[in-house]
Amino acid sequence: MEVRNREHFQGPSRDLLQTLGEKEEEMETPIQVVLRVRPMSQAELRRGEKSVLHCSGPKTLQVSPLGGGREVAFHFGVVLDGACTQDEVFQGSGVQHLVELALRGFSCTAFTFGQTGSGKTYTLTGPPPQGEAEPVPPSLTGLMQRSFVCLLDKVQDVGTPITLSASYLEIYNEQVRDLLSQGPHHHLPVRWNKTQGFYVEKLKAVKFGTLEEVMELLLEGLRRRRSSAHALNVVSSRSHALFTIHIQCPVVSPSRSKEQTFGKLCFVDLAGSEKVAVTHSRGELMLEASNINRSLLALGHCISLLLDPRQKKNHIPYRDSKLTRLLADSLGGSGITLMVACVSPSAQCLPETLNTLRYASRAQKVTTHPTPKVPQGPQPLGLEEEIQQLRQENLMLKQRLEQPLGHRSMRIQKETCDKEFVNLRQRGASRNKGPQSGWAKRNLYGMLQEFMLENQQLREEKNQLQRSRECAWNEQQVLVQQLKELNRHLLCSSGHSIRCPPQHFSSPTLLCPCSVSQAQYQALACHQVLPPLCSCHCNQLCLLCYAPLPPCAGSRLSQAQRGEASLLPGYLPSQMLPELPPLHVFGTQTKAPWKMGVPSPQVQNQPFAQPPGPDLREHPVKRKSSEWAWTHFLAESLTKEEASGRAGRVTPSAPPLPEGPCGTPGRPRGERRAPRRMGKPQPRPHVASPRMLGCSVQTQSLWTSLR
Ligand SMILES: Nc1ncnc2c1ncn2[C@@H]1O[C@H](COP(=O)(O)OP(=O)(O)OP(=O)(O)O)[C@@H](O)[C@H]1O
C-alpha cells in the first residue's frame, strides 16, 4: 500500500502561489484537496477488520471492496497514506503556502472533513486529549501549531510591524459560541454586510505576538470545545470549530507604500458525519449528531450547486446553516481554500469513506476568485463614532420591528422606519461635509444601504409570519363554524332527550341551558324553533341558540338550578357533557389560538382526549384538547344516532357541508380501522330527503376534521 514519493510533499498550493505571485488580478482557483488515510486503529485491528484503501500513486487512491467488488480509483491533489507523519502531512498539504498568501492579504481557509473518528482533529491539532495538562509531543502537533510557527517566522522575516489577532468559535447545535470568552456561553449572531460578508457579531479577537500566546489561545479554546465519547471515537468533537488568525500587514510594495492588507488564515475542524445506528448515539449525542449531519448536508448542497456555473451565478443557499454562512467566502467567494479529507481504511467504514471521497472529488471542482482584501487608508477621525451611532440606530429599528403589532400598527411602524431611514440618510450626508467627505460619503452611504437592506429583510420576515398567522386564524374560523353547525345538529337530533319546561311551552321543544340559569335568556327564540346561527363575537356560547352565556350559565349552573333543571323531562345534565370549549372568534374580544390556555385537566382525562400524533405537530394550528374532545363527543353521538336508525328524525337546518368521499365513514386519529363501537355499517333504513344525506356528510366531515 505504501507508495511514498517525496515529490508530492511540495504540496498542491505551490502552483497556486506561484501563479498568484505572477498574476495580481483576480483569477479563478479550484479548492485544493488533500486526502489523508489514517492508519488502522488498535480497536479495528483487534476486531480483525481489513483495509480496503490503497495508494496507487502520489495522487491516486484505489478502493478495493472485500469479496471482489468493483475497484474504484479517486484522484486528488495529494494522497497521504497512513504511514505519513504529522510533519509530512504539513509539508505535503501545502499549508505553509496558505500562510504566505494570508500574509499577502488573501483570505485563506484550511478545513478537515470526513467521517467521525477518521482523524480530522488529529490532523489539525494532534492526538487527544488536547487542552489538558499533558502537552502534545512536538512530533505529533498538527497543522495548526506548525502553521503558527511558520507564520511567526515569516512575520519576523518581513521586518515591518504586523498586527496579529486570533478568534476561536464553535458551532454547537446550530449555535455560535465564543471559545475565547470566559464565563457562561452566549450565543452569538451571524450577520452579513457588504464589506465583511458573513461575520459573527461580538466575537472576541485577541491580539498575540508570540508562539506561546497563540498556543495558549488554541488550548483555551480546545478546553472549552464540546466533545463526547461514542462507539467510533472516545474523544469525538461535537461541534464545528473555526480558529481564525487576522493579519493586518502594511504593504511592502512601493506602489502601495501607505496601504495595509487584511489577510486571514482560518482553520476549520468540522465535526464528523456519523450514522447514529453505528455510533449508538442516544439523547443529547443524537441531537448533536443530527445537527452535525444537517449542517454537513447543507455544506454538501452548497458545494453541489457551486459546481454548476449557472447556479453559481444565481443563488447558493449559504443561509441554510451557520456553517455554510461562515464558509461562504471560502467556498464560492474570494478566498483560497484547502480541504483535507480524512478517511479510515477499514472495510467497516467503507460506505462512509466512499461518501467522503465523492464529496471531496466534487469539492475540488469548485472554484473561487482569490482577491486580497481591498487595501484601505486610515479611517477619517470621528467616523468610527458615527458608525457606532448608526449601528445603535439600526439595532433600535430592529427591536421596534420585533415588537408584536397588529396590521395597522405594522404599517405605521413601516412608515416610521422609512422616515427614520430618510432622516438617517440625510444626517449621514450632512455629517460627511468636510475634508474627508469623499471617503465618508461612500462608506456611510454604503452602510446605510446595508442597514436598509437588512431592515427590509426583517420586515419581509415579519410580514411572512403575519401572513401565516392569518392563515392559521382563518382555518380556526372554519373549524369554529363547523363546530357550531355540528353542535346545533346534535342538539336537534337529541331533541328526544331535551325538553322545554312545560310551564313555558305547551308542546315539547328544546331547552336552552341559559334559560335555566338566567331569566333574560328565557325569551330567546330558541325555545320555540331552531334559531338561526348566532353571529355574536362571544367566547362561551349557549349550546342551542349560541347566545353568549353569562359566567354562571351552561356547565356552570348553580347547584339549585341544576337540581331544578334536572327534574325537567329531558334535561341534559351539564356533567354529562364534556366541558364546552370557549369558542374563539375573530373580533375585538378574540383570543389568538397561540394565546389559548392549557386545556383543563378534566378534559385531558377524558377517555376521548386527543391522542398525540406526529401529524398534529405539523399542523399549522394546534387544536386545543378540549375542542378536540368536544368535537369527538359530537361525532360519536351523531354516529350513534345514525347507526341506531334514528337518523330519519334528524332535521338539519344548516346547509350541507362540503361533501367528503361517500360511504367512507371517518375515524379518529390514529385508528386504522373503523371504531369498533360504530359496529358494522348498517344499511340506511330510509333516505327520506337530501337533508338526511347532508346530515350524514356532516358527521363524516366531523370525523374527517378529527383526523
Ligand atoms: N494519522 C493518525 N495516526 C495515528 N492515530 C490517529 C491518526 N488519525 C487519527 N488517529 C487517532 O484516531 C482517533 C480519532 O481521531 P480524531 O479524534 O482526530 O477523529 P475525528 O475525525 O476528529 O473524529 P470526530 O469527528 O468524532 O471528532 C484518535 O484517537 C486519534 O489519535
XYZ file of C-alpha atoms and ligand atoms in Angstrom:
738
model
C 0.000 0.000 0.000
C 2.730 2.418 0.874
C 3.744 4.490 -2.104
C 5.907 7.236 -0.622
C 7.007 9.869 -3.012
C 8.687 12.924 -1.595
C 7.756 14.855 -4.720
C 4.234 15.331 -3.579
C 5.378 16.945 -0.335
C 5.731 20.105 -2.423
C 2.008 20.451 -1.822
C -0.775 21.483 -4.138
C -0.648 25.176 -3.353
C 2.836 25.679 -4.749
C 1.460 26.261 -8.279
C -1.247 28.479 -6.948
C 1.206 30.602 -5.008
C 3.458 30.996 -7.985
C 0.585 31.917 -10.288
C -0.860 34.342 -7.799
C 2.580 35.847 -7.367
C 2.855 36.472 -11.066
C -0.715 37.500 -11.666
C -2.054 40.042 -9.280
C -5.532 40.375 -10.714
C -8.463 38.191 -9.799
C -8.212 34.650 -11.169
C -10.277 31.542 -10.756
C -8.741 28.926 -8.472
C -10.070 25.489 -7.569
C -10.336 24.311 -3.973
C -7.201 22.305 -3.207
C -7.990 18.840 -1.901
C -5.600 16.630 0.041
C -6.628 13.143 1.095
C -5.277 11.639 4.288
C -5.793 7.973 5.111
C -5.266 7.267 8.794
C -3.684 4.013 9.921
C -5.865 1.179 11.211
C -6.687 1.816 14.864
C -5.951 -0.698 17.609
C -9.654 -1.340 18.039
C -10.103 -2.048 14.324
C -7.128 -4.401 14.315
C -8.465 -6.206 17.405
C -11.787 -6.719 15.644
C -9.877 -8.186 12.697
C -11.110 -5.570 10.235
C -9.371 -5.369 6.848
C -8.063 -2.348 4.959
C -9.728 -1.590 1.636
C -7.776 1.519 0.617
C -4.528 1.529 -1.344
C -2.472 4.465 -2.560
C -1.600 3.532 -6.129
C 0.263 6.794 -6.802
C 1.018 10.125 -5.130
C -2.362 11.442 -6.262
C -4.473 8.298 -6.588
C -6.409 6.274 -4.088
C -7.648 2.826 -5.015
C -10.691 1.425 -3.240
C -10.841 -2.386 -3.337
C -14.005 -3.663 -1.643
C -13.760 -7.023 0.087
C -15.258 -10.023 -1.688
C -14.139 -8.950 -5.145
C -16.347 -5.872 -5.524
C -15.641 -3.369 -8.300
C -12.478 -1.345 -7.690
C -12.736 2.418 -7.872
C -9.948 4.994 -8.177
C -10.109 8.556 -6.892
C -7.678 11.319 -7.831
C -6.767 14.241 -5.590
C -4.132 16.955 -5.403
C -2.205 14.826 -2.907
C -2.918 11.461 -1.298
C -1.198 10.834 2.043
C -1.207 7.295 3.372
C -1.418 6.003 6.925
C 2.344 5.944 7.358
C 2.754 9.696 6.834
C 3.962 11.603 9.859
C 2.408 14.856 11.010
C 5.343 16.759 9.575
C 4.975 15.060 6.204
C 1.312 15.984 6.202
C 2.240 19.599 6.945
C 4.751 19.645 4.107
C 2.506 17.734 1.728
C -0.687 19.641 2.315
C 0.841 22.960 1.313
C -0.492 24.819 4.358
C 2.654 26.892 4.596
C 1.756 28.416 1.234
C -1.591 29.395 2.632
C 0.296 31.175 5.423
C 2.253 33.150 2.822
C -0.909 34.060 0.932
C -2.631 35.159 4.131
C 0.315 37.458 4.816
C -0.262 38.986 1.415
C -3.841 39.844 2.245
C -5.731 36.796 1.000
C -8.422 35.122 2.971
C -7.238 31.509 3.390
C -9.049 28.548 4.880
C -7.879 25.031 5.671
C -10.588 22.640 6.741
C -10.699 18.973 7.583
C -13.592 16.874 6.527
C -14.580 13.228 6.985
C -16.415 10.606 8.957
C -16.277 10.617 12.735
C -13.046 9.060 14.011
C -11.254 9.476 10.675
C -8.520 11.735 12.096
C -9.649 15.308 11.402
C -8.793 16.710 14.824
C -5.600 14.654 14.860
C -4.580 16.212 11.545
C -5.259 19.769 12.695
C -4.161 19.738 16.337
C -2.617 16.336 17.103
C -3.841 13.482 19.262
C -6.314 13.975 22.104
C -6.655 14.924 24.869
C -5.906 18.475 23.897
C -6.060 21.368 26.242
C -5.320 19.147 29.260
C -2.252 19.386 31.452
C -0.335 16.885 29.330
C 1.243 18.730 26.356
C 1.271 17.144 22.924
C 4.743 15.927 21.896
C 6.204 18.259 19.241
C 6.433 15.432 16.714
C 2.655 14.908 16.943
C 1.482 18.500 16.769
C -0.901 19.174 13.918
C -1.215 21.543 11.004
C -2.347 24.399 13.223
C 0.578 24.504 15.617
C 3.012 24.072 12.723
C 1.336 26.887 10.804
C 1.627 29.189 13.837
C 5.376 28.554 13.929
C 5.609 29.148 10.180
C 3.555 32.359 10.391
C 5.551 33.851 13.251
C 8.808 33.009 11.456
C 7.610 34.762 8.343
C 6.364 37.757 10.325
C 9.848 38.127 11.750
C 11.340 37.895 8.271
C 9.073 40.608 6.900
C 10.529 43.097 9.331
C 7.567 45.517 9.178
C 5.134 45.696 12.109
C 2.339 43.197 11.536
C -0.685 43.025 13.815
C -1.903 39.539 14.585
C -5.071 38.602 16.418
C -6.995 35.374 16.825
C -10.605 34.378 17.338
C -11.938 30.913 18.070
C -15.557 29.851 17.827
C -17.578 26.685 17.676
C -20.920 25.949 16.063
C -22.637 23.646 18.504
C -26.209 22.563 17.751
C -26.515 25.431 15.249
C -25.470 27.995 17.858
C -22.281 30.017 17.590
C -20.236 30.186 20.797
C -17.073 32.097 21.502
C -14.386 29.715 22.724
C -12.126 32.538 23.918
C -14.717 34.183 26.153
C -14.748 33.479 29.849
C -17.918 32.703 31.755
C -21.150 31.179 30.507
C -21.615 30.546 26.811
C -23.540 33.179 24.918
C -24.968 32.519 21.504
C -23.549 34.966 19.033
C -25.479 36.115 15.974
C -24.135 35.652 12.463
C -24.607 38.810 10.422
C -23.835 39.947 6.947
C -22.612 43.147 5.440
C -21.157 44.133 2.133
C -17.623 44.717 3.306
C -17.188 41.721 5.575
C -19.693 39.280 4.123
C -20.934 36.922 6.853
C -19.359 37.553 10.232
C -20.009 36.756 13.868
C -21.076 39.748 15.893
C -19.284 40.400 19.185
C -16.742 37.643 18.592
C -13.671 38.213 20.693
C -10.401 38.717 18.802
C -7.278 38.519 20.971
C -4.032 40.108 19.854
C -0.889 37.981 20.086
C 2.740 38.340 19.186
C 4.451 35.159 20.287
C 4.069 31.444 19.742
C 3.287 30.860 23.428
C 0.452 33.343 23.311
C -1.231 31.850 20.278
C -0.731 28.300 21.598
C -2.392 29.333 24.827
C -5.380 30.659 22.872
C -5.651 27.391 20.987
C -5.502 25.310 24.172
C -8.011 27.573 25.888
C -10.476 27.008 23.069
C -9.835 23.273 22.888
C -10.557 23.001 26.608
C -13.939 24.673 26.068
C -14.900 22.859 22.908
C -17.600 20.205 23.230
C -16.533 16.575 22.870
C -18.042 13.245 23.920
C -17.424 9.540 23.567
C -19.305 7.237 21.252
C -18.765 3.821 19.701
C -16.378 5.069 16.993
C -14.378 7.688 18.863
C -13.740 8.183 22.552
C -12.991 11.875 22.079
C -15.417 12.885 19.360
C -15.829 16.596 18.588
C -19.492 17.554 18.819
C -19.127 20.927 17.169
C -17.529 22.578 14.146
C -14.630 24.754 15.333
C -13.164 27.761 13.486
C -9.832 29.225 14.606
C -9.072 32.409 12.660
C -5.905 34.475 12.619
C -6.381 38.021 11.369
C -3.274 39.507 9.823
C -3.005 43.256 9.373
C 0.069 43.991 7.382
C 1.484 47.173 5.826
C 2.013 46.704 2.104
C 5.669 46.435 1.221
C 5.131 47.109 -2.454
C 6.444 50.573 -3.406
C 3.261 51.370 -5.351
C 1.152 50.981 -2.216
C 3.547 52.261 0.355
C 0.917 53.606 2.759
C -1.623 50.828 2.474
C -2.422 47.813 4.559
C -3.612 44.301 3.757
C -6.054 42.382 5.890
C -5.275 38.722 5.458
C -6.979 35.866 7.200
C -5.910 32.330 7.989
C -8.728 30.138 9.184
C -8.561 26.526 10.380
C -11.848 24.670 10.428
C -12.189 21.384 12.263
C -15.536 20.076 11.114
C -17.390 17.634 13.314
C -17.542 14.223 11.671
C -20.545 12.864 9.846
C -21.973 9.907 11.700
C -24.616 7.233 11.416
C -26.321 7.077 14.783
C -27.056 3.388 14.266
C -23.309 2.760 14.130
C -22.195 5.199 16.820
C -25.144 4.210 19.088
C -25.737 7.868 19.900
C -28.708 8.488 22.157
C -30.277 11.547 23.777
C -28.021 14.574 23.632
C -25.483 12.788 21.436
C -28.198 12.014 18.942
C -29.348 15.628 18.860
C -25.768 16.734 18.289
C -25.339 14.130 15.563
C -28.444 15.255 13.735
C -27.313 18.898 13.873
C -23.864 17.931 12.653
C -25.255 15.862 9.793
C -27.718 18.566 8.827
C -25.069 21.258 8.584
C -22.755 18.938 6.636
C -25.621 18.229 4.285
C -26.089 21.966 3.780
C -22.367 22.261 3.052
C -22.585 19.414 0.529
C -25.601 21.040 -1.091
C -23.770 24.352 -1.494
C -20.764 22.548 -2.974
C -23.003 20.730 -5.482
C -24.622 23.985 -6.554
C -21.294 25.739 -6.810
C -20.268 23.142 -9.389
C -22.968 24.366 -11.735
C -21.811 27.649 -13.296
C -25.409 28.739 -13.920
C -26.465 28.068 -10.338
C -23.352 29.736 -9.053
C -24.435 32.985 -10.656
C -27.888 32.711 -9.150
C -28.399 31.668 -5.584
C -26.338 29.484 -3.297
C -28.239 28.686 -0.083
C -25.467 29.656 2.307
C -28.127 30.779 4.775
C -29.245 27.175 5.291
C -26.795 26.719 8.156
C -24.375 28.742 10.258
C -21.514 26.645 8.940
C -22.200 27.458 5.293
C -22.646 31.136 6.112
C -19.257 31.293 7.757
C -17.626 29.284 4.972
C -19.356 31.182 2.169
C -16.299 33.203 1.253
C -14.017 30.167 1.337
C -16.329 28.126 -0.870
C -17.529 30.484 -3.514
C -16.113 33.876 -2.729
C -12.724 35.491 -2.795
C -10.884 33.088 -0.510
C -8.294 30.374 -1.075
C -9.302 27.038 0.329
C -7.560 23.827 1.227
C -9.622 20.806 2.149
C -8.042 17.859 3.955
C -10.370 14.903 3.535
C -9.756 12.243 6.189
C -10.760 8.606 5.814
C -10.429 5.367 7.725
C -9.009 2.423 5.767
C -11.273 -0.132 7.478
C -13.718 -2.140 5.370
C -16.341 -1.498 8.047
C -16.200 2.234 7.303
C -16.346 1.816 3.513
C -19.799 3.340 2.876
C -18.868 6.487 4.832
C -15.414 6.540 3.228
C -16.955 6.454 -0.242
C -19.208 9.345 0.745
C -16.206 11.369 1.862
C -14.292 10.541 -1.317
C -17.196 11.592 -3.554
C -17.709 14.745 -1.522
C -14.004 15.613 -1.797
C -13.951 14.857 -5.536
C -16.795 17.285 -6.045
C -15.198 19.917 -3.847
C -12.008 20.037 -5.912
C -14.035 21.205 -8.908
C -15.346 24.223 -7.037
C -13.526 27.430 -7.838
C -13.091 30.721 -6.029
C -11.782 34.106 -7.148
C -8.971 34.858 -4.725
C -8.766 38.568 -4.138
C -6.657 40.251 -1.492
C -8.696 42.391 0.875
C -9.022 45.858 -0.636
C -6.311 47.963 0.973
C -7.775 50.806 2.970
C -6.280 54.052 4.122
C -6.590 55.172 7.719
C -10.181 55.940 8.686
C -11.040 59.602 8.966
C -11.267 60.801 12.529
C -14.698 60.573 14.168
C -16.128 58.164 11.630
C -15.782 55.186 13.958
C -18.045 57.050 16.335
C -20.580 57.768 13.634
C -20.585 54.193 12.512
C -21.203 53.151 16.101
C -24.150 55.538 16.272
C -25.577 54.175 13.074
C -25.238 50.665 14.428
C -27.163 51.655 17.515
C -29.899 53.216 15.457
C -30.080 50.115 13.360
C -30.396 47.999 16.484
C -33.179 50.205 17.762
C -35.061 49.876 14.473
C -34.678 46.129 14.568
C -36.035 45.998 18.088
C -39.031 48.035 17.063
C -39.693 45.694 14.192
C -39.617 42.752 16.544
C -42.355 44.149 18.760
C -45.675 42.290 18.243
C -48.052 44.602 16.497
C -51.295 44.422 14.605
C -51.818 45.155 10.938
C -52.342 48.824 11.211
C -49.537 49.457 13.577
C -47.300 47.353 11.341
C -47.975 49.739 8.510
C -47.401 52.744 10.740
C -44.241 51.152 12.012
C -43.043 50.546 8.490
C -43.707 54.145 7.559
C -41.883 55.343 10.658
C -38.945 53.157 9.756
C -38.849 54.542 6.250
C -38.945 58.092 7.630
C -36.149 57.264 10.022
C -34.098 55.896 7.179
C -34.579 59.087 5.204
C -33.527 61.048 8.298
C -30.578 58.799 8.789
C -29.503 59.219 5.224
C -29.847 62.989 5.474
C -27.934 63.049 8.738
C -25.252 60.827 7.254
C -24.983 63.168 4.290
C -24.758 66.293 6.431
C -22.138 64.715 8.689
C -19.953 63.979 5.770
C -19.419 67.561 4.688
C -15.765 68.209 5.252
C -12.282 67.287 4.135
C -12.879 63.539 4.241
C -16.335 63.752 2.722
C -15.478 61.602 -0.313
C -14.459 58.594 1.700
C -17.063 59.127 4.372
C -19.932 59.574 1.925
C -19.087 56.413 0.103
C -18.733 54.362 3.250
C -21.595 55.791 5.232
C -23.914 55.614 2.309
C -22.886 52.020 1.776
C -23.522 51.218 5.402
C -26.902 52.876 5.320
C -27.797 50.858 2.297
C -26.778 47.726 4.140
C -28.856 48.650 7.148
C -31.793 49.378 4.914
C -31.350 46.072 3.185
C -31.189 44.206 6.449
C -34.199 46.015 7.829
C -36.095 45.339 4.646
C -35.374 41.650 5.124
C -36.565 41.804 8.707
C -39.755 43.475 7.581
C -40.367 40.829 4.972
C -39.802 38.108 7.533
C -42.249 39.794 9.847
C -44.860 40.081 7.097
C -44.455 36.447 6.258
C -45.026 35.481 9.870
C -48.056 37.716 9.951
C -49.457 36.035 6.861
C -49.026 32.538 8.213
C -50.650 33.626 11.460
C -53.633 34.892 9.494
C -53.889 31.605 7.598
C -53.954 29.713 10.875
C -56.547 32.086 12.170
C -58.799 31.602 9.156
C -58.521 27.879 9.471
C -59.612 28.092 13.047
C -62.551 30.192 11.975
C -63.723 27.464 9.634
C -63.395 24.892 12.394
C -65.387 27.055 14.768
C -68.145 27.366 12.200
C -68.191 23.630 11.674
C -68.324 23.038 15.378
C -71.251 25.423 15.674
C -73.116 23.612 12.931
C -72.461 20.272 14.486
C -73.472 21.441 17.948
C -76.780 22.571 16.565
C -77.131 19.431 14.633
C -76.501 17.213 17.633
C -78.884 19.079 19.829
C -81.577 18.845 17.180
C -81.066 15.157 16.762
C -81.125 14.516 20.506
C -84.344 16.504 20.925
C -85.930 13.376 22.370
C -83.858 13.827 25.473
C -84.053 17.589 25.879
C -87.388 19.122 26.566
C -88.534 22.559 27.441
C -90.198 23.195 30.805
C -93.919 22.504 30.370
C -94.851 25.715 32.198
C -93.247 27.724 29.375
C -94.479 25.888 26.344
C -97.318 23.637 25.560
C -95.513 21.409 23.097
C -92.173 19.777 23.915
C -89.356 21.797 22.425
C -85.687 22.184 23.075
C -84.475 23.552 26.348
C -81.840 26.197 26.234
C -79.450 25.808 29.185
C -79.049 29.505 29.507
C -82.785 29.870 30.004
C -82.499 27.837 33.178
C -79.779 29.949 34.630
C -80.656 33.487 33.549
C -84.085 34.990 33.293
C -83.172 37.320 30.500
C -82.406 34.395 28.242
C -85.783 32.797 28.692
C -87.356 34.829 25.979
C -84.917 33.692 23.328
C -86.452 32.298 20.217
C -84.579 29.050 20.510
C -87.254 27.666 22.824
C -89.808 27.551 20.088
C -87.986 26.977 16.838
C -84.484 26.125 15.961
C -82.742 29.501 15.875
C -80.543 30.858 13.157
C -76.833 30.842 13.821
C -75.676 33.346 16.345
C -73.224 35.787 14.840
C -72.081 37.480 18.001
C -68.411 37.647 18.963
C -68.570 35.712 22.128
C -66.392 33.324 23.992
C -68.831 30.938 25.668
C -71.982 30.173 23.753
C -75.244 28.593 24.612
C -75.458 25.060 23.266
C -78.709 25.721 21.493
C -79.002 29.305 20.488
C -75.344 30.342 20.609
C -76.192 33.373 22.599
C -73.326 34.395 24.854
C -73.601 32.627 28.160
C -73.149 34.524 31.381
C -70.322 33.197 33.549
C -72.691 31.088 35.657
C -74.609 29.537 32.777
C -74.220 26.273 30.884
C -71.989 23.849 32.652
C -71.573 26.332 35.485
C -75.222 26.297 36.677
C -75.663 26.629 40.388
C -76.436 23.513 42.359
C -80.001 24.602 42.904
C -80.532 25.431 39.255
C -79.017 22.149 38.241
C -81.279 20.287 40.584
C -84.299 22.146 39.357
C -83.388 21.690 35.771
C -82.629 18.031 36.123
C -86.164 17.466 37.227
C -87.408 18.721 33.926
C -88.152 15.994 31.461
C -85.304 15.544 29.019
C -82.887 17.923 30.664
C -79.343 17.003 29.732
C -77.284 17.477 32.889
C -74.206 19.555 32.338
C -71.883 16.957 33.821
C -72.924 14.577 31.052
C -71.399 16.942 28.560
C -67.738 17.425 28.260
C -66.836 20.996 29.085
C -67.749 23.165 26.137
C -64.588 24.851 24.989
C -64.653 28.578 24.709
C -65.188 29.413 21.084
C -62.647 31.900 19.908
C -63.929 34.054 17.149
C -62.072 36.650 15.167
C -63.016 40.031 16.532
C -62.223 42.504 19.204
C -62.594 40.077 22.074
C -60.934 37.277 20.207
C -58.064 35.408 21.702
C -55.495 34.260 19.158
C -55.082 30.480 19.034
C -51.472 30.753 20.132
C -52.596 32.593 23.244
C -55.088 29.952 24.314
C -54.609 28.482 27.757
C -53.672 24.924 28.567
C -56.664 22.580 28.332
C -58.255 21.796 31.646
C -57.140 18.601 33.332
C -60.761 17.477 33.338
C -60.744 17.439 29.580
C -57.329 15.896 29.310
C -58.520 12.993 31.423
C -61.422 12.248 29.146
C -61.166 8.837 27.527
C -61.530 10.555 24.194
C -58.812 13.057 24.857
C -56.778 13.991 21.853
C -54.186 11.326 21.103
C -50.716 12.661 20.346
C -49.734 12.270 16.737
C -46.893 13.464 14.545
C -49.283 14.971 12.008
C -50.755 17.238 14.655
C -47.358 18.689 15.320
C -47.079 19.585 11.677
C -50.475 21.207 11.651
C -50.184 24.973 11.449
C -52.693 25.471 14.258
C -52.783 23.109 17.179
C -56.331 22.414 18.127
C -56.982 22.539 21.833
C -57.614 19.227 23.543
C -60.923 20.466 24.864
C -62.101 21.391 21.360
C -60.946 18.066 20.099
C -62.725 16.268 22.925
C -65.937 18.148 22.350
C -65.845 17.576 18.604
C -65.127 13.931 19.273
C -68.066 13.742 21.598
C -70.323 15.270 18.976
C -69.066 12.947 16.300
C -69.606 9.925 18.489
C -73.106 10.983 19.409
C -74.048 11.650 15.820
C -72.587 8.385 14.657
C -74.546 6.524 17.312
C -77.670 8.354 16.328
C -77.300 7.394 12.718
C -76.250 3.838 13.468
C -79.247 3.237 15.666
C -81.531 4.047 12.777
C -82.881 7.219 14.218
C -81.288 9.311 11.561
C -84.645 9.719 9.938
C -85.655 12.087 12.687
C -82.785 14.430 12.124
C -83.816 17.722 10.679
C -80.677 19.567 9.828
C -81.327 23.191 9.301
C -77.806 24.073 8.301
C -76.742 23.881 4.663
C -74.870 20.631 3.970
C -71.161 20.811 4.454
C -68.861 20.168 1.505
C -69.223 16.527 0.665
C -66.479 14.077 1.533
C -65.988 10.716 -0.120
C -69.323 8.961 0.154
C -69.573 5.782 2.123
C -66.261 6.276 3.850
C -67.025 6.873 7.484
C -64.369 8.962 9.166
C -62.365 7.663 12.077
C -60.476 9.159 14.968
C -56.806 9.965 14.544
C -54.512 7.049 14.927
C -57.140 4.362 14.317
C -56.556 2.166 11.318
C -59.973 0.542 11.148
C -63.386 1.948 11.799
C -64.022 2.305 15.536
C -65.447 -0.880 16.967
C -68.316 0.829 18.766
C -69.625 2.035 15.455
C -70.323 -1.595 14.624
C -70.860 -2.800 11.133
C -72.170 -0.055 8.918
C -75.943 -0.526 8.948
C -77.913 -0.211 5.762
C -79.751 3.058 5.958
C -83.399 2.413 6.721
C -84.746 5.074 4.507
C -83.227 8.136 2.965
C -86.092 10.487 3.329
C -84.690 13.633 1.763
C -81.476 15.297 0.595
C -81.309 16.857 4.069
C -80.756 13.428 5.502
C -77.819 12.939 3.216
C -76.450 16.285 4.329
C -76.614 15.136 7.887
C -74.551 12.076 7.206
C -71.959 14.062 5.337
C -71.730 16.431 8.263
C -70.948 13.574 10.542
C -68.375 12.347 8.113
C -66.917 15.777 7.858
C -66.713 15.937 11.632
C -64.779 12.707 11.777
C -62.577 13.922 8.973
C -61.814 17.096 10.883
C -60.735 14.947 13.816
C -58.183 13.017 11.806
N -2.883 9.537 11.394
C -3.142 9.044 12.595
N -2.200 8.367 13.269
C -2.446 7.853 14.471
N -3.628 7.971 15.099
C -4.604 8.627 14.507
C -4.425 9.192 13.221
N -5.554 9.788 12.859
C -6.403 9.622 13.886
N -5.841 8.936 14.853
C -6.490 8.525 16.105
O -7.835 8.171 15.811
C -8.716 8.630 16.801
C -9.778 9.517 16.190
O -9.173 10.648 15.651
P -9.848 12.080 15.701
O -10.411 12.366 17.030
O -8.869 13.038 15.151
O -11.034 11.840 14.682
P -12.080 12.920 14.178
O -12.207 12.687 12.721
O -11.702 14.258 14.613
O -13.388 12.429 14.909
P -14.668 13.291 15.300
O -15.279 13.775 14.051
O -15.531 12.337 16.010
O -14.176 14.389 16.165
C -7.876 9.378 17.819
O -7.613 8.560 18.901
C -6.605 9.697 17.071
O -5.494 9.760 17.936
